[in-house]
PDB file of C-alpha atoms in Angstrom:
ATOM      1  CA  MET A  59       0.843 -30.140 -16.459  1.00 37.00           C
ATOM      2  CA  LYS A  60      -2.801 -29.170 -17.175  1.00 34.00           C
ATOM      3  CA  ARG A  61      -3.698 -29.178 -20.750  1.00 36.00           C
ATOM      4  CA  PRO A  62      -5.338 -25.906 -22.067  1.00 36.00           C
ATOM      5  CA  PHE A  63      -8.994 -25.773 -22.433  1.00 32.00           C
ATOM      6  CA  THR A  64      -9.358 -26.085 -26.283  1.00 38.00           C
ATOM      7  CA  ILE A  65     -12.497 -25.096 -28.399  1.00 35.00           C
ATOM      8  CA  ALA A  66     -12.564 -28.795 -29.342  1.00 40.00           C
ATOM      9  CA  ALA A  67     -12.887 -29.596 -25.439  1.00 39.00           C
ATOM     10  CA  LEU A  68     -15.910 -27.007 -25.410  1.00 35.00           C
ATOM     11  CA  VAL A  69     -17.546 -28.705 -28.174  1.00 40.00           C
ATOM     12  CA  GLY A  70     -16.991 -32.005 -26.807  1.00 45.00           C
ATOM     13  CA  PHE A  71     -18.340 -30.604 -23.294  1.00 40.00           C
ATOM     14  CA  ALA A  72     -21.390 -29.438 -25.301  1.00 42.00           C
ATOM     15  CA  VAL A  73     -22.056 -32.424 -27.461  1.00 42.00           C
ATOM     16  CA  GLY A  74     -21.962 -34.531 -24.161  1.00 47.00           C
ATOM     17  CA  ALA A  75     -24.192 -32.509 -22.451  1.00 44.00           C
ATOM     18  CA  THR A  76     -26.728 -32.426 -25.067  1.00 45.00           C
ATOM     19  CA  ALA A  77     -26.591 -36.187 -25.381  1.00 48.00           C
ATOM     20  CA  ALA A  78     -27.166 -36.508 -21.424  1.00 46.00           C
ATOM     21  CA  LEU A  79     -30.102 -34.010 -22.005  1.00 45.00           C
ATOM     22  CA  THR A  80     -31.551 -35.901 -24.987  1.00 46.00           C
ATOM     23  CA  GLN A  81     -31.176 -39.167 -23.008  1.00 45.00           C
ATOM     24  CA  THR A  82     -32.921 -37.607 -19.977  1.00 43.00           C
ATOM     25  CA  TYR A  83     -35.633 -36.274 -22.154  1.00 42.00           C
ATOM     26  CA  LEU A  84     -36.320 -39.420 -23.770  1.00 40.00           C
ATOM     27  CA  ARG A  85     -36.634 -41.065 -20.497  1.00 45.00           C
ATOM     28  CA  GLN A  86     -38.984 -38.533 -19.082  1.00 49.00           C
ATOM     29  CA  THR A  87     -41.285 -38.790 -21.846  1.00 68.00           C
ATOM     30  CA  ASP A  88     -41.099 -42.447 -22.533  1.00 82.00           C
ATOM     31  CA  THR A  89     -39.947 -41.916 -26.324  1.00 92.00           C
ATOM     32  CA  HIS A  90     -39.272 -44.716 -28.413  1.00 93.00           C
ATOM     33  CA  PHE A  91     -38.798 -44.822 -32.363  1.00 96.00           C
ATOM     34  CA  VAL A  92     -40.058 -47.546 -34.392  1.00 94.00           C
ATOM     35  CA  LYS A  93     -39.686 -48.340 -37.987  1.00 96.00           C
ATOM     36  CA  THR A  94     -43.018 -48.865 -39.930  1.00 95.00           C
ATOM     37  CA  SER A  95     -43.705 -48.979 -43.406  1.00 91.00           C
ATOM     38  CA  LYS A  96     -45.101 -45.424 -43.296  1.00 88.00           C
ATOM     39  CA  GLY A  97     -41.802 -44.178 -41.775  1.00 93.00           C
ATOM     40  CA  ILE A  98     -40.652 -43.704 -38.307  1.00 96.00           C
ATOM     41  CA  ALA A  99     -43.098 -43.838 -35.630  1.00 95.00           C
ATOM     42  CA  ARG A 100     -42.615 -42.112 -32.229  1.00 96.00           C
ATOM     43  CA  ILE A 101     -44.107 -43.692 -29.352  1.00 97.00           C
ATOM     44  CA  HIS A 102     -44.098 -41.143 -26.364  1.00 96.00           C
ATOM     45  CA  THR A 103     -46.243 -40.028 -23.299  1.00 95.00           C
ATOM     46  CA  VAL A 104     -48.284 -36.744 -22.991  1.00 93.00           C
ATOM     47  CA  ARG A 105     -50.677 -35.784 -20.692  1.00 91.00           C
ATOM     48  CA  ASP A 106     -54.380 -35.205 -21.312  1.00 90.00           C
ATOM     49  CA  GLU A 107     -56.735 -32.114 -20.037  1.00 89.00           C
ATOM     50  CA  ASN A 108     -56.812 -33.861 -16.673  1.00 90.00           C
ATOM     51  CA  ASN A 109     -53.277 -34.401 -16.528  1.00 91.00           C
ATOM     52  CA  THR A 110     -53.423 -37.908 -16.686  1.00 93.00           C
ATOM     53  CA  PRO A 111     -50.380 -39.527 -18.520  1.00 94.00           C
ATOM     54  CA  VAL A 112     -51.289 -41.101 -22.024  1.00 95.00           C
ATOM     55  CA  ARG A 113     -48.813 -42.943 -24.275  1.00 97.00           C
ATOM     56  CA  VAL A 114     -49.450 -42.029 -27.977  1.00 96.00           C
ATOM     57  CA  LEU A 115     -48.600 -43.518 -31.475  1.00 95.00           C
ATOM     58  CA  GLN A 116     -47.438 -40.404 -33.597  1.00 93.00           C
ATOM     59  CA  LEU A 117     -46.567 -41.083 -37.315  1.00 91.00           C
ATOM     60  CA  GLN A 118     -46.028 -38.476 -39.847  1.00 88.00           C
ATOM     61  CA  GLY A 119     -47.254 -35.720 -37.591  1.00 85.00           C
ATOM     62  CA  ALA A 120     -50.412 -37.156 -36.624  1.00 87.00           C
ATOM     63  CA  TYR A 121     -51.577 -39.117 -33.510  1.00 90.00           C
ATOM     64  CA  GLU A 122     -52.793 -42.484 -34.896  1.00 91.00           C
ATOM     65  CA  SER A 123     -53.447 -44.308 -31.366  1.00 94.00           C
ATOM     66  CA  ALA A 124     -53.263 -43.679 -27.730  1.00 96.00           C
ATOM     67  CA  THR A 125     -53.264 -45.796 -24.566  1.00 98.00           C
ATOM     68  CA  TYR A 126     -53.830 -45.122 -20.874  1.00 97.00           C
ATOM     69  CA  LEU A 127     -51.104 -46.433 -18.974  1.00 96.00           C
ATOM     70  CA  ASP A 128     -53.191 -47.221 -15.624  1.00 94.00           C
ATOM     71  CA  GLY A 129     -56.066 -49.405 -14.854  1.00 95.00           C
ATOM     72  CA  ASN A 130     -57.967 -47.813 -17.837  1.00 97.00           C
ATOM     73  CA  ARG A 131     -55.249 -49.253 -20.522  1.00 97.00           C
ATOM     74  CA  TYR A 132     -58.164 -51.246 -22.216  1.00 98.00           C
ATOM     75  CA  GLU A 133     -60.358 -48.107 -22.625  1.00 97.00           C
ATOM     76  CA  PRO A 134     -60.099 -45.746 -25.909  1.00 97.00           C
ATOM     77  CA  VAL A 135     -58.500 -42.374 -25.079  1.00 96.00           C
ATOM     78  CA  PHE A 136     -59.734 -40.700 -28.571  1.00 95.00           C
ATOM     79  CA  ALA A 137     -63.242 -39.252 -28.587  1.00 94.00           C
ATOM     80  CA  TYR A 138     -63.739 -41.048 -32.277  1.00 94.00           C
ATOM     81  CA  GLN A 139     -62.561 -44.339 -30.830  1.00 95.00           C
ATOM     82  CA  GLN A 140     -65.127 -44.069 -28.046  1.00 96.00           C
ATOM     83  CA  ALA A 141     -67.802 -43.290 -30.590  1.00 97.00           C
ATOM     84  CA  PHE A 142     -67.377 -46.420 -32.469  1.00 98.00           C
ATOM     85  CA  ASP A 143     -69.500 -47.942 -29.653  1.00 98.00           C
ATOM     86  CA  HIS A 144     -72.577 -46.287 -31.479  1.00 98.00           C
ATOM     87  CA  VAL A 145     -72.512 -49.539 -33.615  1.00 98.00           C
ATOM     88  CA  PHE A 146     -73.718 -51.414 -30.300  1.00 98.00           C
ATOM     89  CA  GLU A 147     -76.494 -49.092 -29.847  1.00 96.00           C
ATOM     90  CA  GLU A 148     -78.631 -51.339 -32.021  1.00 91.00           C
ATOM     91  CA  HIS A 149     -79.323 -54.860 -32.629  1.00 93.00           C
ATOM     92  CA  LEU A 150     -76.417 -56.268 -34.626  1.00 97.00           C
ATOM     93  CA  PRO A 151     -77.237 -59.565 -36.921  1.00 97.00           C
ATOM     94  CA  SER A 152     -74.491 -61.460 -35.588  1.00 98.00           C
ATOM     95  CA  ASN A 153     -71.500 -61.321 -33.266  1.00 98.00           C
ATOM     96  CA  GLU A 154     -68.603 -60.611 -35.629  1.00 99.00           C
ATOM     97  CA  ILE A 155     -66.993 -57.365 -36.355  1.00 99.00           C
ATOM     98  CA  LEU A 156     -64.463 -56.535 -38.905  1.00 99.00           C
ATOM     99  CA  MET A 157     -62.065 -53.447 -38.375  1.00 99.00           C
ATOM    100  CA  ILE A 158     -59.911 -52.219 -40.931  1.00 98.00           C
ATOM    101  CA  GLY A 159     -56.807 -50.543 -39.599  1.00 96.00           C
ATOM    102  CA  GLY A 160     -55.321 -51.653 -36.274  1.00 95.00           C
ATOM    103  CA  GLY A 161     -53.169 -48.850 -35.256  1.00 93.00           C
ATOM    104  CA  GLY A 162     -52.655 -49.393 -31.541  1.00 96.00           C
ATOM    105  CA  TYR A 163     -55.560 -51.648 -31.319  1.00 98.00           C
ATOM    106  CA  ALA A 164     -57.387 -49.282 -28.852  1.00 98.00           C
ATOM    107  CA  TRP A 165     -60.760 -50.271 -30.061  1.00 98.00           C
ATOM    108  CA  PRO A 166     -60.424 -53.807 -30.291  1.00 98.00           C
ATOM    109  CA  LYS A 167     -58.917 -53.963 -26.740  1.00 99.00           C
ATOM    110  CA  HIS A 168     -61.871 -52.038 -25.607  1.00 98.00           C
ATOM    111  CA  VAL A 169     -64.564 -54.738 -27.364  1.00 98.00           C
ATOM    112  CA  LEU A 170     -62.452 -57.539 -25.988  1.00 98.00           C
ATOM    113  CA  SER A 171     -62.468 -56.350 -22.237  1.00 98.00           C
ATOM    114  CA  THR A 172     -66.113 -55.035 -22.358  1.00 98.00           C
ATOM    115  CA  LYS A 173     -68.110 -57.299 -24.714  1.00 98.00           C
ATOM    116  CA  PRO A 174     -67.607 -60.779 -23.932  1.00 97.00           C
ATOM    117  CA  GLU A 175     -70.062 -61.916 -26.711  1.00 97.00           C
ATOM    118  CA  MET A 176     -68.345 -60.211 -29.437  1.00 98.00           C
ATOM    119  CA  GLN A 177     -65.724 -61.650 -31.910  1.00 99.00           C
ATOM    120  CA  ILE A 178     -63.453 -59.145 -33.848  1.00 99.00           C
ATOM    121  CA  THR A 179     -61.335 -59.248 -36.952  1.00 99.00           C
ATOM    122  CA  VAL A 180     -58.759 -56.967 -37.229  1.00 99.00           C
ATOM    123  CA  VAL A 181     -56.974 -56.056 -40.843  1.00 98.00           C
ATOM    124  CA  GLU A 182     -53.951 -54.096 -40.455  1.00 97.00           C
ATOM    125  CA  LEU A 183     -51.490 -53.613 -43.524  1.00 96.00           C
ATOM    126  CA  ASP A 184     -48.037 -53.102 -41.610  1.00 96.00           C
ATOM    127  CA  PRO A 185     -47.080 -56.138 -39.290  1.00 97.00           C
ATOM    128  CA  SER A 186     -44.733 -53.497 -37.754  1.00 97.00           C
ATOM    129  CA  ILE A 187     -47.983 -51.508 -36.497  1.00 97.00           C
ATOM    130  CA  THR A 188     -49.220 -54.711 -34.949  1.00 98.00           C
ATOM    131  CA  ALA A 189     -45.908 -55.517 -33.145  1.00 98.00           C
ATOM    132  CA  LEU A 190     -45.743 -52.124 -31.436  1.00 97.00           C
ATOM    133  CA  ALA A 191     -49.402 -52.614 -30.394  1.00 98.00           C
ATOM    134  CA  ARG A 192     -48.246 -55.573 -28.921  1.00 98.00           C
ATOM    135  CA  LYS A 193     -45.334 -54.279 -27.099  1.00 97.00           C
ATOM    136  CA  TRP A 194     -46.171 -50.829 -26.144  1.00 97.00           C
ATOM    137  CA  PHE A 195     -50.032 -50.608 -26.196  1.00 98.00           C
ATOM    138  CA  TYR A 196     -50.991 -53.580 -23.962  1.00 98.00           C
ATOM    139  CA  LEU A 197     -52.356 -55.728 -26.742  1.00 98.00           C
ATOM    140  CA  ASP A 198     -50.436 -58.977 -25.712  1.00 98.00           C
ATOM    141  CA  GLN A 199     -51.213 -58.208 -21.886  1.00 98.00           C
ATOM    142  CA  LEU A 200     -54.754 -58.020 -22.580  1.00 98.00           C
ATOM    143  CA  LEU A 201     -54.460 -61.514 -24.315  1.00 98.00           C
ATOM    144  CA  GLU A 202     -53.036 -62.729 -21.471  1.00 97.00           C
ATOM    145  CA  GLU A 203     -55.551 -61.190 -18.795  1.00 97.00           C
ATOM    146  CA  ILE A 204     -58.573 -62.303 -20.897  1.00 96.00           C
ATOM    147  CA  PRO A 205     -59.004 -66.284 -21.011  1.00 90.00           C
ATOM    148  CA  ASP A 206     -60.695 -66.394 -24.114  1.00 96.00           C
ATOM    149  CA  ALA A 207     -59.604 -63.238 -26.091  1.00 97.00           C
ATOM    150  CA  THR A 208     -57.189 -65.224 -28.396  1.00 97.00           C
ATOM    151  CA  ASP A 209     -60.140 -67.047 -29.681  1.00 98.00           C
ATOM    152  CA  ARG A 210     -62.306 -63.912 -30.024  1.00 98.00           C
ATOM    153  CA  LEU A 211     -59.576 -61.809 -31.831  1.00 99.00           C
ATOM    154  CA  LYS A 212     -58.411 -62.854 -35.373  1.00 98.00           C
ATOM    155  CA  LEU A 213     -55.281 -60.796 -36.594  1.00 98.00           C
ATOM    156  CA  ILE A 214     -54.924 -60.668 -40.293  1.00 98.00           C
ATOM    157  CA  THR A 215     -51.783 -59.089 -42.228  1.00 98.00           C
ATOM    158  CA  ALA A 216     -53.276 -57.374 -45.222  1.00 98.00           C
ATOM    159  CA  ASP A 217     -54.211 -54.409 -47.316  1.00 96.00           C
ATOM    160  CA  GLY A 218     -58.021 -53.610 -46.294  1.00 97.00           C
ATOM    161  CA  ARG A 219     -59.555 -53.487 -49.733  1.00 97.00           C
ATOM    162  CA  ASN A 220     -57.756 -56.567 -51.007  1.00 98.00           C
ATOM    163  CA  TYR A 221     -59.027 -58.476 -48.072  1.00 98.00           C
ATOM    164  CA  LEU A 222     -62.617 -57.396 -48.706  1.00 98.00           C
ATOM    165  CA  GLU A 223     -62.526 -58.391 -52.332  1.00 98.00           C
ATOM    166  CA  GLY A 224     -61.287 -61.845 -51.313  1.00 98.00           C
ATOM    167  CA  THR A 225     -63.259 -62.782 -48.251  1.00 98.00           C
ATOM    168  CA  ALA A 226     -66.184 -64.791 -48.347  1.00 98.00           C
ATOM    169  CA  ASN A 227     -67.019 -63.819 -44.479  1.00 98.00           C
ATOM    170  CA  ARG A 228     -69.590 -61.497 -43.669  1.00 99.00           C
ATOM    171  CA  TYR A 229     -69.908 -59.329 -40.719  1.00 99.00           C
ATOM    172  CA  ALA A 230     -72.415 -57.735 -38.500  1.00 99.00           C
ATOM    173  CA  ALA A 231     -70.426 -54.204 -38.661  1.00 99.00           C
ATOM    174  CA  ILE A 232     -67.355 -53.127 -40.584  1.00 99.00           C
ATOM    175  CA  ILE A 233     -65.221 -50.262 -39.064  1.00 99.00           C
ATOM    176  CA  ASN A 234     -62.663 -48.121 -41.181  1.00 98.00           C
ATOM    177  CA  ASP A 235     -59.945 -46.583 -39.389  1.00 96.00           C
ATOM    178  CA  THR A 236     -57.289 -46.362 -41.975  1.00 94.00           C
ATOM    179  CA  PHE A 237     -55.066 -43.498 -42.458  1.00 81.00           C
ATOM    180  CA  THR A 238     -51.510 -42.769 -43.614  1.00 67.00           C
ATOM    181  CA  GLY A 239     -50.548 -40.153 -41.190  1.00 62.00           C
ATOM    182  CA  LYS A 240     -53.197 -37.137 -41.506  1.00 68.00           C
ATOM    183  CA  ASP A 241     -54.418 -38.685 -44.868  1.00 73.00           C
ATOM    184  CA  PRO A 242     -57.270 -41.175 -45.235  1.00 82.00           C
ATOM    185  CA  ALA A 243     -56.976 -44.332 -47.229  1.00 86.00           C
ATOM    186  CA  LEU A 244     -58.694 -43.229 -50.246  1.00 92.00           C
ATOM    187  CA  SER A 245     -58.817 -46.718 -51.712  1.00 93.00           C
ATOM    188  CA  LEU A 246     -61.514 -47.658 -49.251  1.00 96.00           C
ATOM    189  CA  ALA A 247     -63.574 -44.472 -49.538  1.00 96.00           C
ATOM    190  CA  THR A 248     -64.602 -44.679 -53.237  1.00 97.00           C
ATOM    191  CA  ILE A 249     -68.063 -45.892 -54.312  1.00 98.00           C
ATOM    192  CA  GLU A 250     -66.418 -48.981 -55.754  1.00 98.00           C
ATOM    193  CA  ALA A 251     -64.802 -49.690 -52.601  1.00 98.00           C
ATOM    194  CA  LEU A 252     -68.076 -49.178 -50.741  1.00 98.00           C
ATOM    195  CA  ARG A 253     -69.799 -51.647 -53.075  1.00 98.00           C
ATOM    196  CA  ILE A 254     -67.403 -54.268 -52.353  1.00 98.00           C
ATOM    197  CA  THR A 255     -67.650 -53.455 -48.517  1.00 98.00           C
ATOM    198  CA  LYS A 256     -71.416 -53.947 -48.318  1.00 99.00           C
ATOM    199  CA  THR A 257     -71.030 -57.498 -49.838  1.00 98.00           C
ATOM    200  CA  SER A 258     -69.125 -58.156 -46.835  1.00 99.00           C
ATOM    201  CA  LEU A 259     -71.991 -56.905 -44.422  1.00 99.00           C
ATOM    202  CA  LEU A 260     -74.845 -58.913 -43.182  1.00 99.00           C
ATOM    203  CA  PRO A 261     -78.410 -57.778 -43.941  1.00 97.00           C
ATOM    204  CA  GLY A 262     -78.952 -54.877 -41.399  1.00 96.00           C
ATOM    205  CA  GLY A 263     -75.149 -54.493 -40.966  1.00 98.00           C
ATOM    206  CA  ILE A 264     -73.492 -51.450 -39.847  1.00 98.00           C
ATOM    207  CA  TYR A 265     -70.329 -49.599 -41.673  1.00 98.00           C
ATOM    208  CA  ALA A 266     -68.556 -46.940 -39.876  1.00 98.00           C
ATOM    209  CA  THR A 267     -65.705 -44.884 -40.855  1.00 97.00           C
ATOM    210  CA  ASN A 268     -63.586 -42.005 -38.982  1.00 95.00           C
ATOM    211  CA  VAL A 269     -63.549 -39.086 -41.099  1.00 95.00           C
ATOM    212  CA  VAL A 270     -61.037 -35.860 -40.233  1.00 92.00           C
ATOM    213  CA  SER A 271     -61.518 -32.260 -41.082  1.00 91.00           C
ATOM    214  CA  GLU A 272     -58.665 -30.237 -42.644  1.00 90.00           C
ATOM    215  CA  GLN A 273     -57.493 -26.407 -41.768  1.00 90.00           C
ATOM    216  CA  GLU A 274     -58.321 -26.869 -38.136  1.00 86.00           C
ATOM    217  CA  GLY A 275     -61.970 -27.983 -38.807  1.00 88.00           C
ATOM    218  CA  GLU A 276     -62.704 -25.266 -41.526  1.00 91.00           C
ATOM    219  CA  ASP A 277     -62.718 -27.660 -44.305  1.00 95.00           C
ATOM    220  CA  ILE A 278     -65.232 -30.755 -44.183  1.00 96.00           C
ATOM    221  CA  SER A 279     -64.822 -31.220 -48.074  1.00 96.00           C
ATOM    222  CA  PHE A 280     -63.875 -34.599 -47.476  1.00 96.00           C
ATOM    223  CA  LEU A 281     -66.426 -35.407 -44.889  1.00 97.00           C
ATOM    224  CA  ARG A 282     -69.367 -34.232 -47.591  1.00 98.00           C
ATOM    225  CA  ASP A 283     -67.739 -36.528 -50.315  1.00 97.00           C
ATOM    226  CA  VAL A 284     -67.745 -39.471 -47.818  1.00 98.00           C
ATOM    227  CA  VAL A 285     -71.215 -38.771 -46.937  1.00 98.00           C
ATOM    228  CA  THR A 286     -72.422 -38.292 -50.519  1.00 98.00           C
ATOM    229  CA  THR A 287     -70.825 -41.450 -51.562  1.00 98.00           C
ATOM    230  CA  LEU A 288     -72.170 -43.629 -49.193  1.00 99.00           C
ATOM    231  CA  ASN A 289     -75.739 -42.296 -50.009  1.00 99.00           C
ATOM    232  CA  GLU A 290     -74.959 -43.875 -53.409  1.00 99.00           C
ATOM    233  CA  VAL A 291     -74.387 -47.228 -51.887  1.00 99.00           C
ATOM    234  CA  PHE A 292     -76.530 -47.383 -48.337  1.00 99.00           C
ATOM    235  CA  ALA A 293     -80.243 -46.554 -47.387  1.00 98.00           C
ATOM    236  CA  HIS A 294     -79.513 -44.651 -44.430  1.00 98.00           C
ATOM    237  CA  VAL A 295     -76.171 -42.629 -43.698  1.00 99.00           C
ATOM    238  CA  VAL A 296     -75.723 -40.335 -40.496  1.00 98.00           C
ATOM    239  CA  VAL A 297     -73.052 -38.401 -39.068  1.00 98.00           C
ATOM    240  CA  ILE A 298     -71.817 -38.032 -35.507  1.00 98.00           C
ATOM    241  CA  PRO A 299     -69.620 -35.688 -34.145  1.00 96.00           C
ATOM    242  CA  CYS A 300     -66.663 -36.405 -31.976  1.00 94.00           C
ATOM    243  CA  GLU A 301     -64.931 -33.308 -30.329  1.00 84.00           C
ATOM    244  CA  ASP A 302     -61.622 -34.044 -28.813  1.00 83.00           C
ATOM    245  CA  THR A 303     -59.954 -31.021 -27.167  1.00 74.00           C
ATOM    246  CA  SER A 304     -56.857 -32.523 -25.947  1.00 78.00           C
ATOM    247  CA  PHE A 305     -55.511 -34.351 -28.962  1.00 81.00           C
ATOM    248  CA  GLY A 306     -55.096 -32.590 -32.326  1.00 70.00           C
ATOM    249  CA  LEU A 307     -56.509 -29.263 -33.819  1.00 73.00           C
ATOM    250  CA  GLU A 308     -58.874 -31.169 -36.481  1.00 87.00           C
ATOM    251  CA  ASP A 309     -62.442 -32.453 -35.999  1.00 91.00           C
ATOM    252  CA  ASN A 310     -63.288 -35.711 -36.149  1.00 93.00           C
ATOM    253  CA  TYR A 311     -66.638 -37.134 -37.431  1.00 96.00           C
ATOM    254  CA  LEU A 312     -68.267 -40.811 -37.358  1.00 97.00           C
ATOM    255  CA  VAL A 313     -70.136 -41.576 -40.251  1.00 98.00           C
ATOM    256  CA  LEU A 314     -72.376 -44.531 -40.053  1.00 98.00           C
ATOM    257  CA  ALA A 315     -74.035 -46.204 -42.930  1.00 99.00           C
ATOM    258  CA  SER A 316     -76.937 -49.324 -43.129  1.00 98.00           C
ATOM    259  CA  ASP A 317     -79.761 -50.334 -45.499  1.00 98.00           C
ATOM    260  CA  LEU A 318     -81.602 -50.420 -41.968  1.00 97.00           C
ATOM    261  CA  ALA A 319     -82.907 -47.420 -40.451  1.00 96.00           C
ATOM    262  CA  HIS A 320     -81.274 -47.616 -37.197  1.00 95.00           C
ATOM    263  CA  SER A 321     -81.747 -45.007 -34.303  1.00 95.00           C
ATOM    264  CA  PHE A 322     -78.312 -43.782 -33.298  1.00 97.00           C
ATOM    265  CA  SER A 323     -78.047 -40.949 -30.897  1.00 96.00           C
ATOM    266  CA  GLU A 324     -76.079 -37.778 -31.202  1.00 96.00           C
ATOM    267  CA  THR A 325     -76.265 -37.670 -34.920  1.00 98.00           C
ATOM    268  CA  LEU A 326     -76.226 -34.392 -36.862  1.00 97.00           C
ATOM    269  CA  PRO A 327     -78.772 -33.405 -39.364  1.00 96.00           C
ATOM    270  CA  TYR A 328     -77.748 -32.506 -43.139  1.00 98.00           C
ATOM    271  CA  ASP A 329     -79.908 -31.737 -46.145  1.00 97.00           C
ATOM    272  CA  ASP A 330     -79.211 -32.114 -50.004  1.00 96.00           C
ATOM    273  CA  ASP A 331     -77.019 -28.978 -49.795  1.00 97.00           C
ATOM    274  CA  PHE A 332     -74.684 -30.697 -47.736  1.00 98.00           C
ATOM    275  CA  LEU A 333     -73.969 -33.340 -50.274  1.00 98.00           C
ATOM    276  CA  ARG A 334     -70.655 -32.765 -52.758  1.00 98.00           C
ATOM    277  CA  ASN A 335     -69.064 -35.315 -54.917  1.00 98.00           C
ATOM    278  CA  VAL A 336     -69.155 -39.178 -55.310  1.00 98.00           C
ATOM    279  CA  LEU A 337     -65.438 -40.462 -54.616  1.00 97.00           C
ATOM    280  CA  ARG A 338     -64.446 -42.899 -57.523  1.00 97.00           C
ATOM    281  CA  ASP A 339     -61.351 -44.972 -58.037  1.00 96.00           C
ATOM    282  CA  SER A 340     -58.902 -43.152 -60.320  1.00 89.00           C
ATOM    283  CA  ARG A 341     -58.873 -44.577 -63.847  1.00 70.00           C
TER     284      ARG A 341
END
């Protein structure tokens, strides 16, 4: 005898169908969830304005890194990561670079694959971020494909400021790309932190930091504060816009600072009225 089609059966069918659809969705978008110290990271695939598949690392509502899935997998996706190459426009005092904030290791992969003379140290606070970069963002593959990459890349698990306070190493360039979701790491943006950072630069070395706007580009208060603070520490500070229409509503700006007058391209002029507040450690 056939059993009556009950409400429970309907619910069971709906749950099963939802689970099946969810599994299909996860497969179609290449979605993976990874626990990090900042919360659950979502790794999934989107398409850029050219319909090219791009795997992204999303954490606390923000894209922290990305990679192409084809032969361009070692090239940075985001415009601001591409803009870090401005440090190579001028002669660097050595071949050693420090990057604080690994994320998906997009720019370090680019440097290792295109600048065979460069050595790069990456300081990343969260070992789970480095682990997912190895697995999902082709870091391990690059280290296998490029014979000397393991010798030219040094991975350090540490807080960026703590590392700067304790290291005796000095670098040609220091790149700061530290965020917690959408929020910058203020511990590296204060005048006290920047004075410490400067001691880790060689004479004529370059400090570069990524700064993001708020309120869909309308609020650049933090950019103004960063530029103001850097002007208290370095002789020369420039701003370069990094427009990226495919990923995110906010604007990115690359801020470069040095005691040597470098001739960087694509800089935005600013005057004293642009300057705002000096960022300081909280008392």
